[in-house]
Tab-separated table of C-alpha atoms and ligand atoms in Angstrom:
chain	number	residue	atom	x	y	z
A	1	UNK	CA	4.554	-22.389	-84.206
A	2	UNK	CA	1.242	-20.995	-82.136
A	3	UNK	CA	-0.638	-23.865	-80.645
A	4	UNK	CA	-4.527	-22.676	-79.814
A	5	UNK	CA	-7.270	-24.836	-78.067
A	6	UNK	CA	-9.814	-22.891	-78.900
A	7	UNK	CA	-13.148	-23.680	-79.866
A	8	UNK	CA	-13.620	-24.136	-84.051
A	9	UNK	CA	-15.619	-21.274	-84.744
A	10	UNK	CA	-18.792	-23.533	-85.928
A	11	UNK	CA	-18.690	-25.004	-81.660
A	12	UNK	CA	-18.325	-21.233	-80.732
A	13	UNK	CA	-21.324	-20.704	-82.991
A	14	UNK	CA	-23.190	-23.416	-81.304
A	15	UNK	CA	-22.068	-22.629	-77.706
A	16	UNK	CA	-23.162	-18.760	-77.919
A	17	UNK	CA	-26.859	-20.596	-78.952
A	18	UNK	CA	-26.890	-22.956	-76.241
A	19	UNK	CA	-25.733	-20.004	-73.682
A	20	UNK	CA	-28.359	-17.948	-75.138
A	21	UNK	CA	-31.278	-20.148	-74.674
A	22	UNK	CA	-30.306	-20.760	-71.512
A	23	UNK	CA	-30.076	-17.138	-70.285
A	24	UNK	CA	-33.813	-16.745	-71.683
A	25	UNK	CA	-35.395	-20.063	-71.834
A	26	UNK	CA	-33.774	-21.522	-68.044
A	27	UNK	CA	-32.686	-18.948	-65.696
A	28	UNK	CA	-35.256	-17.102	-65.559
A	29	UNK	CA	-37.089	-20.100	-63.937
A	30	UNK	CA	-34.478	-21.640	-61.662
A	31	UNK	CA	-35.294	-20.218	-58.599
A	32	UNK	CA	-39.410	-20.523	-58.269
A	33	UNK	CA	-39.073	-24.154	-58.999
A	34	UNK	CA	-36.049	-24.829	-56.700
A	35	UNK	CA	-37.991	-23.251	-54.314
A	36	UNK	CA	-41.264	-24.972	-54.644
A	37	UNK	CA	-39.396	-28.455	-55.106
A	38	UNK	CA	-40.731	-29.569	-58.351
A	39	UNK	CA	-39.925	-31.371	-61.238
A	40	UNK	CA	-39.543	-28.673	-64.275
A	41	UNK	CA	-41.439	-30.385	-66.604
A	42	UNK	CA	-41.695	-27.299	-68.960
A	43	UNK	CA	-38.876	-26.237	-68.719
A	44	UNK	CA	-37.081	-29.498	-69.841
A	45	UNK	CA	-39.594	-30.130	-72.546
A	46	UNK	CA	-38.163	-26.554	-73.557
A	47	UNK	CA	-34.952	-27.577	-73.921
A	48	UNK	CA	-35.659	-31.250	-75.821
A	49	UNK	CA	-38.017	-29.418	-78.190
A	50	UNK	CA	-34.873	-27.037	-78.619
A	51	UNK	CA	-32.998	-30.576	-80.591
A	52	UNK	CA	-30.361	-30.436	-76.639
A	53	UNK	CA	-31.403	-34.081	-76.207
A	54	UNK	CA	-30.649	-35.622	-79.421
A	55	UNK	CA	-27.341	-33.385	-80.429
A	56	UNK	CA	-25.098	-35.747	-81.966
A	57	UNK	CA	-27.225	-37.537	-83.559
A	58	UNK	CA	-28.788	-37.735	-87.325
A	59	UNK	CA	-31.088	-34.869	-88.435
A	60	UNK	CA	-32.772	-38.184	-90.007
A	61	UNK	CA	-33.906	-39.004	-86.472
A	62	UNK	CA	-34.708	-35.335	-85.320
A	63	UNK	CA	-31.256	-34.770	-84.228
A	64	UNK	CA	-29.268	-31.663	-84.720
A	65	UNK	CA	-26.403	-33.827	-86.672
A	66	UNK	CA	-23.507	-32.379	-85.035
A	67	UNK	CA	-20.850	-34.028	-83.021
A	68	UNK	CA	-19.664	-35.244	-79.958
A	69	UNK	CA	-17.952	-32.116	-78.903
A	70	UNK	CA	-20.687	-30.262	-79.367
A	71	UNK	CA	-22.578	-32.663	-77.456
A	72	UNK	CA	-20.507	-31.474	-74.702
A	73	UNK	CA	-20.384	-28.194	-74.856
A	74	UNK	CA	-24.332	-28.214	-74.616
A	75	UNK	CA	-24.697	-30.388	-71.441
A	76	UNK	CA	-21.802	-27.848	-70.212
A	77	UNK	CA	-23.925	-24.731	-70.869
A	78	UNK	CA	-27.331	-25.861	-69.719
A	79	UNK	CA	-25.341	-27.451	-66.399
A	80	UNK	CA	-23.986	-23.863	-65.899
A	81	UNK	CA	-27.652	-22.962	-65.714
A	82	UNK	CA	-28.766	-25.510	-64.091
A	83	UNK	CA	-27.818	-29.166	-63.616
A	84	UNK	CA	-30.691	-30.657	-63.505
A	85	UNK	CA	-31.239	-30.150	-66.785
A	86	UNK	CA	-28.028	-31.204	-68.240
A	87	UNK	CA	-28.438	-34.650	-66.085
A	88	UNK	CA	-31.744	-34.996	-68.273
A	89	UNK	CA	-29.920	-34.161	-71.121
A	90	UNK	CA	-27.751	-35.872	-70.817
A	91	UNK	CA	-28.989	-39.070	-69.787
A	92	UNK	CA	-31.688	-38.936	-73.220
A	93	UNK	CA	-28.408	-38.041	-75.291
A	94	UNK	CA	-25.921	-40.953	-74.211
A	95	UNK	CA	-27.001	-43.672	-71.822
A	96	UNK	CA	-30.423	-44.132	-73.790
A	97	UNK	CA	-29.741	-42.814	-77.189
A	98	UNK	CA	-26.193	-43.688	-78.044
A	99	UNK	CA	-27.029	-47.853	-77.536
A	100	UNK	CA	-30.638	-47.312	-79.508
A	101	UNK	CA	-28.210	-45.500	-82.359
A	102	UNK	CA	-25.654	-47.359	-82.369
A	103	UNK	CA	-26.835	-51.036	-82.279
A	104	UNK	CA	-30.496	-50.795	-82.143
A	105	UNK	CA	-33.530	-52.072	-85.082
A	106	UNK	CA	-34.184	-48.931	-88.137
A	107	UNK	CA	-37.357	-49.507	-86.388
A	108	UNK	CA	-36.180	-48.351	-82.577
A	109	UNK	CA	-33.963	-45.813	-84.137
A	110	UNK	CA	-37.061	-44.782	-86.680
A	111	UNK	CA	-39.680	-44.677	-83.654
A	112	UNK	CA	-37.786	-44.634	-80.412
A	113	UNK	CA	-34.676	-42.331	-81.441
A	114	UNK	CA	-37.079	-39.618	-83.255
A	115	UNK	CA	-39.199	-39.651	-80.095
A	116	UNK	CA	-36.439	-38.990	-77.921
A	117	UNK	CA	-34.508	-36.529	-80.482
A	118	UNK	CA	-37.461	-34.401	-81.032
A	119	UNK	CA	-38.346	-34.018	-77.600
A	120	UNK	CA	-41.652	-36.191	-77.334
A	121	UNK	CA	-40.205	-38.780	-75.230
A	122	UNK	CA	-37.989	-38.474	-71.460
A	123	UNK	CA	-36.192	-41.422	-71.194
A	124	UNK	CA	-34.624	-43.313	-68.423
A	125	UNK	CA	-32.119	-45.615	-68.045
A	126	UNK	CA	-32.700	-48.553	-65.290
A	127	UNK	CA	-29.875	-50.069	-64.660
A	128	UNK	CA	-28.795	-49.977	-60.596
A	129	UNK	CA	-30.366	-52.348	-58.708
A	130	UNK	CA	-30.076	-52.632	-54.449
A	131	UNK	CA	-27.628	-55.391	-54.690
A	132	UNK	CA	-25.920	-54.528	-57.964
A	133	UNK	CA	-24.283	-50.268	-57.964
A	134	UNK	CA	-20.831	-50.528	-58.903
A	135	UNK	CA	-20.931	-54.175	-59.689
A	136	UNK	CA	-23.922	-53.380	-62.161
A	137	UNK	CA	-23.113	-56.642	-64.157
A	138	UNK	CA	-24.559	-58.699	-61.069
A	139	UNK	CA	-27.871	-57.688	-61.965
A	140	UNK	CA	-30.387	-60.049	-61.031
A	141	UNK	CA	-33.715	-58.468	-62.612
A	142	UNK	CA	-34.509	-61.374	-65.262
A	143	UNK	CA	-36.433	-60.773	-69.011
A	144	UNK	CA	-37.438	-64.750	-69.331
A	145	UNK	CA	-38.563	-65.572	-72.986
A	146	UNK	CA	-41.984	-66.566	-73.509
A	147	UNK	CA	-42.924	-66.918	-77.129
A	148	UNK	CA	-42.900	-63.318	-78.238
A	149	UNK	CA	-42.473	-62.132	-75.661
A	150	UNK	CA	-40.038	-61.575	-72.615
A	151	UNK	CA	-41.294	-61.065	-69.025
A	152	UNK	CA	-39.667	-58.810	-67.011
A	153	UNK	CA	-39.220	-59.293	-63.082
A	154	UNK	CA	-37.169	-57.641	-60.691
A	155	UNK	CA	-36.441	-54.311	-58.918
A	156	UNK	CA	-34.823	-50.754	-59.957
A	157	UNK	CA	-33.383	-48.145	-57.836
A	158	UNK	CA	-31.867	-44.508	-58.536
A	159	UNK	CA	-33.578	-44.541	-62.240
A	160	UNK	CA	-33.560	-40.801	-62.856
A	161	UNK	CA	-37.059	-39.611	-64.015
A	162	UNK	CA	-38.160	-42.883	-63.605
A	163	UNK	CA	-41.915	-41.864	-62.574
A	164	UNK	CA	-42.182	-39.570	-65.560
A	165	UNK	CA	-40.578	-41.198	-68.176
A	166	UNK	CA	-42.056	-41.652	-71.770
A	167	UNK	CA	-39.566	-44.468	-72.227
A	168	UNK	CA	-37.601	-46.988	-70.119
A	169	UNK	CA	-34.390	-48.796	-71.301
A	170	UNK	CA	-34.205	-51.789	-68.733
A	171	UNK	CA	-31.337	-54.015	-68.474
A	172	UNK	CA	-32.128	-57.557	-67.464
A	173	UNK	CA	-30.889	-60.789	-67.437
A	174	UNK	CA	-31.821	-62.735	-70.567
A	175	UNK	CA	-30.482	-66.155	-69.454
A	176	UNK	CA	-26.894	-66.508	-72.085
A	177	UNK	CA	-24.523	-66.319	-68.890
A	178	UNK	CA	-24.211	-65.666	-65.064
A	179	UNK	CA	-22.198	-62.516	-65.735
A	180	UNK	CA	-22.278	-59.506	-68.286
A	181	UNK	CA	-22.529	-61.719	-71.119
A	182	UNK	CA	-26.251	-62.806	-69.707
A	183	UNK	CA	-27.550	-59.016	-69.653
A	184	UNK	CA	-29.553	-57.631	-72.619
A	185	UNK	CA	-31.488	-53.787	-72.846
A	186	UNK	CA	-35.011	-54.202	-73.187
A	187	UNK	CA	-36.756	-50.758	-74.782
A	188	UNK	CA	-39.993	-49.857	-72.953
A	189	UNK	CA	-42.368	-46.696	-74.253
A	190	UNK	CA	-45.115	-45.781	-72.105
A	191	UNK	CA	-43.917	-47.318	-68.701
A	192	UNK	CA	-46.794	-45.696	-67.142
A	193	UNK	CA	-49.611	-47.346	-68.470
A	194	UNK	CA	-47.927	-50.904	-68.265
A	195	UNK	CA	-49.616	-53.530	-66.276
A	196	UNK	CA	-47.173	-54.941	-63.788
A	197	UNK	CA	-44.317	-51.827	-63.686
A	198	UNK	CA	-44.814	-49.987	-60.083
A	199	UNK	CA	-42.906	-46.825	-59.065
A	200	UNK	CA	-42.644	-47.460	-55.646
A	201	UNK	CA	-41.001	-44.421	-54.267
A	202	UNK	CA	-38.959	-41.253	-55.196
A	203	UNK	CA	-35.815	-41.797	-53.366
A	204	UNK	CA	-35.200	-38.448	-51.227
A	205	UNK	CA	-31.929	-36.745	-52.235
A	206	UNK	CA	-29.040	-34.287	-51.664
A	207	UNK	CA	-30.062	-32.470	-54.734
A	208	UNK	CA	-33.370	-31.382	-53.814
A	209	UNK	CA	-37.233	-32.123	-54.544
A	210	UNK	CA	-36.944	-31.018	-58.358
A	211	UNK	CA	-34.678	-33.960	-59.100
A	212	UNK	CA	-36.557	-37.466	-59.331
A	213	UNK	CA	-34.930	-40.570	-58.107
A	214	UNK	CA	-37.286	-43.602	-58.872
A	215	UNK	CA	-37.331	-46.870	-57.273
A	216	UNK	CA	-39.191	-49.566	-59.811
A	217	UNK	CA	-40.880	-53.444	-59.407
A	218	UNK	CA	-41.226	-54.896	-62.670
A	219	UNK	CA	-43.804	-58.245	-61.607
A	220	UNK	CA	-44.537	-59.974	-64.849
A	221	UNK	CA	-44.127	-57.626	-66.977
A	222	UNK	CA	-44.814	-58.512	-71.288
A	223	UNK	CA	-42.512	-56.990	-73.044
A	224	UNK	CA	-42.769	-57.535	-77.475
A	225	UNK	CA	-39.482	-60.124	-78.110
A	226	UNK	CA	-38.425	-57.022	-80.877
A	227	UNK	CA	-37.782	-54.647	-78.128
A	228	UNK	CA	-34.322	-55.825	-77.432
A	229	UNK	CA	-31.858	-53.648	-78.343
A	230	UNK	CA	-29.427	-55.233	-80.327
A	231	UNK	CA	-28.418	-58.632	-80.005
A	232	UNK	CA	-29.523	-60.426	-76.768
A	233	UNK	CA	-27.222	-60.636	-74.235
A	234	UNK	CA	-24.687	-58.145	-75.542
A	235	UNK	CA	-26.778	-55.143	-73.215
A	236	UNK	CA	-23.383	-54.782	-70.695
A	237	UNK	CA	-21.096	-54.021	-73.390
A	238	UNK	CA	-23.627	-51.271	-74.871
A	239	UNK	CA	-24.420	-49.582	-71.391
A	240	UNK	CA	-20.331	-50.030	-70.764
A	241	UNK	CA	-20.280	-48.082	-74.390
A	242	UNK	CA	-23.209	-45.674	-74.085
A	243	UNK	CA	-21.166	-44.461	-70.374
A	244	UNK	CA	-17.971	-43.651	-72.202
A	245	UNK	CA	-20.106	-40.923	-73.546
A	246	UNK	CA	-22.242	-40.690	-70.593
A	247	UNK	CA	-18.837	-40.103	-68.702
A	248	UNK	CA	-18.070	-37.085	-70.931
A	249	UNK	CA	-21.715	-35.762	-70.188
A	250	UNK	CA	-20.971	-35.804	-66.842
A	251	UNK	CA	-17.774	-34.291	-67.051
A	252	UNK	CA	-19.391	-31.478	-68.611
A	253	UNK	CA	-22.082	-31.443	-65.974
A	254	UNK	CA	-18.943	-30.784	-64.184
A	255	UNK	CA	-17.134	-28.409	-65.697
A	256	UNK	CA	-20.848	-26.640	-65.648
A	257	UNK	CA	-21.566	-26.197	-62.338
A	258	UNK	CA	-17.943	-25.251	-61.665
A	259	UNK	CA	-17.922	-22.742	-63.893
A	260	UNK	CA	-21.370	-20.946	-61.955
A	261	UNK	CA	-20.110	-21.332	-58.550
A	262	UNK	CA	-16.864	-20.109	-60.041
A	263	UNK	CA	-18.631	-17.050	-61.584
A	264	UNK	CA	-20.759	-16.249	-58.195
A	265	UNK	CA	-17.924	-16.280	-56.469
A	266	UNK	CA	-15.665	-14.168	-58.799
A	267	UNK	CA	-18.869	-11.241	-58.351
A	268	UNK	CA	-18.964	-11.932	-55.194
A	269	UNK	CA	-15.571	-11.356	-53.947
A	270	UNK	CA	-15.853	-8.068	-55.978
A	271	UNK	CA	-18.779	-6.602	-54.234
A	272	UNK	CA	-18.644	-7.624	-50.524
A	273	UNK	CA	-16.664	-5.660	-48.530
A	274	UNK	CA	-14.778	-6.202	-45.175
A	275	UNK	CA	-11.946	-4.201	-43.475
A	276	UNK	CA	-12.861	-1.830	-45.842
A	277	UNK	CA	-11.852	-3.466	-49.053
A	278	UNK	CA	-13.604	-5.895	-51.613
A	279	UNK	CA	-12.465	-9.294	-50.483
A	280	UNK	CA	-10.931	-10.423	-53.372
A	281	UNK	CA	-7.864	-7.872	-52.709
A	282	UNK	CA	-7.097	-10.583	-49.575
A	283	UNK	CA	-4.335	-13.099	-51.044
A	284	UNK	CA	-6.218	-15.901	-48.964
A	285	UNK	CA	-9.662	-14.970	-51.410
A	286	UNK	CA	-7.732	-14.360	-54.905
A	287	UNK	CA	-5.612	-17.172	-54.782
A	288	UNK	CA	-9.026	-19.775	-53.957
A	289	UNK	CA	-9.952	-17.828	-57.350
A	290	UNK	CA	-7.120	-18.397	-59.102
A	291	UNK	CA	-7.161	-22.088	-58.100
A	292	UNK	CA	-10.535	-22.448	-58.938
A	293	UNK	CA	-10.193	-20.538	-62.806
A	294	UNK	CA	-7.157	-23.019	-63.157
A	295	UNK	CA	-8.608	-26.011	-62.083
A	296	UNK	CA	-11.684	-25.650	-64.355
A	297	UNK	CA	-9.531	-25.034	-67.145
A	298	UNK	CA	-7.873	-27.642	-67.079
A	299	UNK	CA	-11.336	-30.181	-66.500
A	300	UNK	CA	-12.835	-28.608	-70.138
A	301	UNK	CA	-9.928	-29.267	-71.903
A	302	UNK	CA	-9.982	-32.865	-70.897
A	303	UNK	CA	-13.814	-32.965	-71.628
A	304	UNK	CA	-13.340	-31.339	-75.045
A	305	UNK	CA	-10.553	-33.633	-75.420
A	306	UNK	CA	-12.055	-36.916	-74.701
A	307	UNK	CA	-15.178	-35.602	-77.228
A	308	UNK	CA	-12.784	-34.668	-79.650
A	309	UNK	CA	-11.059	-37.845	-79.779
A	310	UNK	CA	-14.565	-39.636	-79.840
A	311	UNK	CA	-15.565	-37.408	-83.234
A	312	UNK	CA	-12.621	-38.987	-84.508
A	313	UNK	CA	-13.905	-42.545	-84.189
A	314	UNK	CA	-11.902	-43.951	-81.453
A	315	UNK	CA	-13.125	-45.533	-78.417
A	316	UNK	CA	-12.430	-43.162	-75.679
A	317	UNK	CA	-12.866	-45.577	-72.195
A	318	UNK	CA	-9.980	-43.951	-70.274
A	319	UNK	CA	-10.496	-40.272	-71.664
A	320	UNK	CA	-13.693	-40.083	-70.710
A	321	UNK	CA	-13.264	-42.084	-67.408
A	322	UNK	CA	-10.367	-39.396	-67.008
A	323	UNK	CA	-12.810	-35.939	-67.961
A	324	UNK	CA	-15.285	-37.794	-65.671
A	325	UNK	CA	-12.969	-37.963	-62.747
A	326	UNK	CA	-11.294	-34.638	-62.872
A	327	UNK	CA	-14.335	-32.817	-63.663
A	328	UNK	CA	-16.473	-33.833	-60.864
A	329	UNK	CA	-13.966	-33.824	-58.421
A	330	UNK	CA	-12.724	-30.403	-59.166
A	331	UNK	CA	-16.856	-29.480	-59.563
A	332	UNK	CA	-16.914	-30.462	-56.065
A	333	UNK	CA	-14.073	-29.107	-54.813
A	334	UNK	CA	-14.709	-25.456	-56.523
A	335	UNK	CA	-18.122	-25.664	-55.385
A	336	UNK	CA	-17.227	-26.061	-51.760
A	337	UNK	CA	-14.765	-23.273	-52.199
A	338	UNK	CA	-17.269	-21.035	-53.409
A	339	UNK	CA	-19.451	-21.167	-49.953
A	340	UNK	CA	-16.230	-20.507	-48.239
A	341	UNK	CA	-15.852	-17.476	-50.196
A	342	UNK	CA	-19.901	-16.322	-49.826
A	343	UNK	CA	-19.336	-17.197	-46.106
A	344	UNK	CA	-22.649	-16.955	-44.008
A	345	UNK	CA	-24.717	-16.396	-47.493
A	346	UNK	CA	-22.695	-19.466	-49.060
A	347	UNK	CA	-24.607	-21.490	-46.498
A	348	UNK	CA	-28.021	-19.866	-47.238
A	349	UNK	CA	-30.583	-20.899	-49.949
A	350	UNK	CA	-30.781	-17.684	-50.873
A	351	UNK	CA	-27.297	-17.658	-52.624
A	352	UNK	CA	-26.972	-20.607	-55.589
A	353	UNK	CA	-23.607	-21.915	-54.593
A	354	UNK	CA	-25.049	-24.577	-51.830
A	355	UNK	CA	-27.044	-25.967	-54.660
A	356	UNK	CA	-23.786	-26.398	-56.754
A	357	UNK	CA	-22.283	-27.642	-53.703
A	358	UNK	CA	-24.811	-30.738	-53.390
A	359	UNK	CA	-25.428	-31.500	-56.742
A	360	UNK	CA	-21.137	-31.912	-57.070
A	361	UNK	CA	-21.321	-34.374	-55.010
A	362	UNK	CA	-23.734	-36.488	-56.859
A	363	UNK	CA	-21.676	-36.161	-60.400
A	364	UNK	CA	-19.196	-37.876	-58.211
A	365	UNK	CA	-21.354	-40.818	-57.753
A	366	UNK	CA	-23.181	-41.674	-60.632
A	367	UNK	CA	-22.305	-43.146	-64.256
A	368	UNK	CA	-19.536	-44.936	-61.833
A	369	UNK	CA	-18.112	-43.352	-58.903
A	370	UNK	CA	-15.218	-42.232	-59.422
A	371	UNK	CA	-13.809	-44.863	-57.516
A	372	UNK	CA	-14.791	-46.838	-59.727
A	373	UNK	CA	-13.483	-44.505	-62.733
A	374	UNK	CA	-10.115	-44.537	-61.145
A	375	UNK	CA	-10.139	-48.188	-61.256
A	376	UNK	CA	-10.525	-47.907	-65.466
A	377	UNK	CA	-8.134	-45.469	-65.123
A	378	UNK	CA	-5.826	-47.915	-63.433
A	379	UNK	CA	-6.878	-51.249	-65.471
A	380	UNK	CA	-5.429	-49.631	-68.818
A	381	UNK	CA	-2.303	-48.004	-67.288
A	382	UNK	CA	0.057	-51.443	-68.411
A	383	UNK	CA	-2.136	-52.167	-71.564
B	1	FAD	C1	-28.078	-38.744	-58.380
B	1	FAD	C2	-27.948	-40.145	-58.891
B	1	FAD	C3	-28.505	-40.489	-60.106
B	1	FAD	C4	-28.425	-41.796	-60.581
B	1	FAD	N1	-29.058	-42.121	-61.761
B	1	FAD	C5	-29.076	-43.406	-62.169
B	1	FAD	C6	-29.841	-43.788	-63.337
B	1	FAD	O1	-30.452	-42.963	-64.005
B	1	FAD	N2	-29.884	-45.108	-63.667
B	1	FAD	C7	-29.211	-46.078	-62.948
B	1	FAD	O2	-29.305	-47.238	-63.326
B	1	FAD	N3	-28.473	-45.740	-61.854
B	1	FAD	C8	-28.393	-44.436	-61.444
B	1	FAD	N4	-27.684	-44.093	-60.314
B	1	FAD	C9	-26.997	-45.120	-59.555
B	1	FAD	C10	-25.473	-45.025	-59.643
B	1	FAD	O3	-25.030	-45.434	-60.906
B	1	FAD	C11	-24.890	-45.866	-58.500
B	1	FAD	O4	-25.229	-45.200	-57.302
B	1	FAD	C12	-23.396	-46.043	-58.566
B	1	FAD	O5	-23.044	-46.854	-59.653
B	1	FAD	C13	-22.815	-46.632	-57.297
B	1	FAD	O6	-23.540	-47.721	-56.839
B	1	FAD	P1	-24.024	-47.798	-55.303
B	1	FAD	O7	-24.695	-46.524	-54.994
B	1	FAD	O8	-24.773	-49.047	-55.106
B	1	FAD	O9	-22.678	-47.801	-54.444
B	1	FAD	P2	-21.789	-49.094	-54.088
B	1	FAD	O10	-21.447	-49.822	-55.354
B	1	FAD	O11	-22.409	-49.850	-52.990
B	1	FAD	O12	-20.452	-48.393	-53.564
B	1	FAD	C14	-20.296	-47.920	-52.224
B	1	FAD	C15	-18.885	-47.340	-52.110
B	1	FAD	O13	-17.914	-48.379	-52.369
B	1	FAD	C16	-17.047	-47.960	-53.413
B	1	FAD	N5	-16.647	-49.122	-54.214
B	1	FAD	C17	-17.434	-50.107	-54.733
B	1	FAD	N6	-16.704	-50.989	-55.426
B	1	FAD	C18	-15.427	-50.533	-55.380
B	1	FAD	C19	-14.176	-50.992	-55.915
B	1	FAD	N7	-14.112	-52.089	-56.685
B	1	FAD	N8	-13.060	-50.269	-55.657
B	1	FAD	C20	-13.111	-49.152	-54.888
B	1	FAD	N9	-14.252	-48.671	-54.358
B	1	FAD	C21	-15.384	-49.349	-54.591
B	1	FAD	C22	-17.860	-46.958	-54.222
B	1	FAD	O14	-17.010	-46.111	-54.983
B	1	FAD	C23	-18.625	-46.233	-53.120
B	1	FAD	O15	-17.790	-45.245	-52.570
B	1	FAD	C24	-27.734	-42.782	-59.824
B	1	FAD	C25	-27.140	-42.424	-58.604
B	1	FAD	C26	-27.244	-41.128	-58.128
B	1	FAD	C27	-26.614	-40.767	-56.816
């Protein structure tokens, strides 16, 4: 009996799209804004308007009603032409969408799903605060009900597109416990032109002036009592939800950005000569690349895996904690090879692989470091 992991033909269908698109609609643009260090607005509305931020979900609420896997394959291919990107994808398609699908008001799903599946809205997730990262349920930001309405106070940090969003989903404390079981998701469209929401700063980062890192005050803010998502004080378990797919979006990210560096590198070896050879024909450069082809491998199969399993209806907590993991860790590691390999020009901006190189190491912090990952790795071992 053959065994194949192969793609179904329908996700190889899909995947030569996405790869398409992204060789005409995102390449071509990579460089001018990486070098001018801004925020690709265009560029990303591109790629909503193209259905990559709602994939798995309903065609009834603009999605492209395909699956998870597909889902992944997508953030993979844009990632592979360029992260940022994916992260936005990815971000719209699981830590904002999946809780407004899954457990949200026909209403949200009618007004704030379609918005963010058809490519009107960027969303943002605000979660982190300074004194709660990888304890997120010690969140101290607080929605107190008044009437019908909650008012929202408290502080934000590392919300991704923060300052540009259409929509914010904010988790606060709603007052039902001290711990997770007192947090609830509060949906907020238009942050902008909210009285009492200030974007402090953009928090400088490794990845470079295109990506947007917000810090946020919410002082008093009034948000409409039906804006909840779900049932009050349930929010932790969706965001804990909405990350297992989140995890397998970042896997992909992963698996992504591996991939390019990978690919660089492979042409890279090919073409530069020294002692009168290509340098891939050195053992010390063709086994880095064989390494690298292996260990990348290996990282999309647990990705597809983990999105697989998911289309099937299970919950996949430790797959996706495990794709998560591996991914970015081996995105990091590949990435770091692949300067090594460029030498001198690996370290330049003028070659792509540093920019792999320092966006790897963010995958490895956020949607839980994977510290943290390990540690639901390790919590389900003797289940
Ligand atoms: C590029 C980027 C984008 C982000 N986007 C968002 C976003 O859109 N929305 C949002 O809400 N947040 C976002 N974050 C925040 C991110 O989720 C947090 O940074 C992350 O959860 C870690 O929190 P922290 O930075 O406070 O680190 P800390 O929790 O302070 O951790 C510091 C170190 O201690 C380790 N550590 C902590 N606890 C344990 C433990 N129990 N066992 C072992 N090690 C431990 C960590 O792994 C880390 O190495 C983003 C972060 C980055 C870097």
């Amino acid at each position: 009996m053959s065994v194949t992991f192969e793609l179904p033909e329908s996700h190889r269908t899909h995947q030569e799209a996405v790869r398409q698109f992204c060789e005409e609609e995102v390449e071509p643009h990579v460089d001018a804004y990486e070098k001018e260090g801004t925020f690709p607005i265009e560029v990303v509305n591109r790629v909503a308007e193209a259905g990559f931020h709602g994939v798995q979900y309903s065609t009834d609420y603009d999605g492209l009603g395909l699956d998870y896997l597909s889902y992944a394959i997508t953030i993979e291919e844009i990632s592979r032409s360029w992260k940022l990107l994916a992260g936005t994808a990815s971000i719209a398609g699981s830590l904002v969408g999946y809780p407004i699908n899954e457990f949200g008001a026909e209403w949200q799903r009618e007004e704030w799903l379609k918005k963010i599946c058809s490519g009107t809205w960027i969303p943002a997730l605000a979660l982190t605060e300074p004194n709660a990262g990888s304890d997120a349920a010690s969140l101290e930001t607080t929605a107190n009900r008044d009437g019908d309405e909650y008012v929202l106070d408290g502080q934000k940090v590392w919300t991704t597109n923060g300052s540009i969003a259409d929509f914010l989903v904010v988790a606060a404390r709603t007052g039902e416990g001290e711990d997770h079981n007192g947090v609830s998701l509060l949906g907020i469209p238009n942050p902008q032109s909210r009285d009492g929401i200030t974007f402090v700063r953009e928090i400088p980062c490794m990845e470079g002036d295109t990506a947007i890192e917000t810090e946020l005050r919410f002082d008093r803010v009034h948000i409409p009592a039906e804006n909840v998502i779900g049932d009050r004080g349930r929010g932790f378990r969706y965001v804990m939800e909405g990350l297992d797919i989140g995890r397998i979006g970042t896997a992909a990210q992963g698996v992504g950005v591996a991939q390019a560096a990978f690919d660089a590198s492979r042409q890279f070896a090919d073409t530069r000569e020294q002692f009168g050879q290509p340098i891939r024909e050195f053992q010390g450069i063709s086994f880095k690349l064989a390494d690298m082809a292996t260990e990348i491998e290996a990282s999309r199969l647990l990705t597809y895996s983990a999105a697989a399993k998911r289309d099937r209806g299970a919950r996949v907590t430790t797959e996706a904690a495990m794709a998560k993991t591996k991914a970015t860790d081996v995105a990091m590691d590949v990435a770091t090879e692949a300067v090594q390999i460029h030498g001198s020009r690996g370290y330049s901006k003028e070659y792509p692989v540093e920019r792999h190189m320092r966006v790897a190491k963010g995958m490895q912090i956020y949607e839980g470091t994977n510290e943290i990952n390990r540690l639901v790795i390790a919590n389900r071992l003797y289940e």
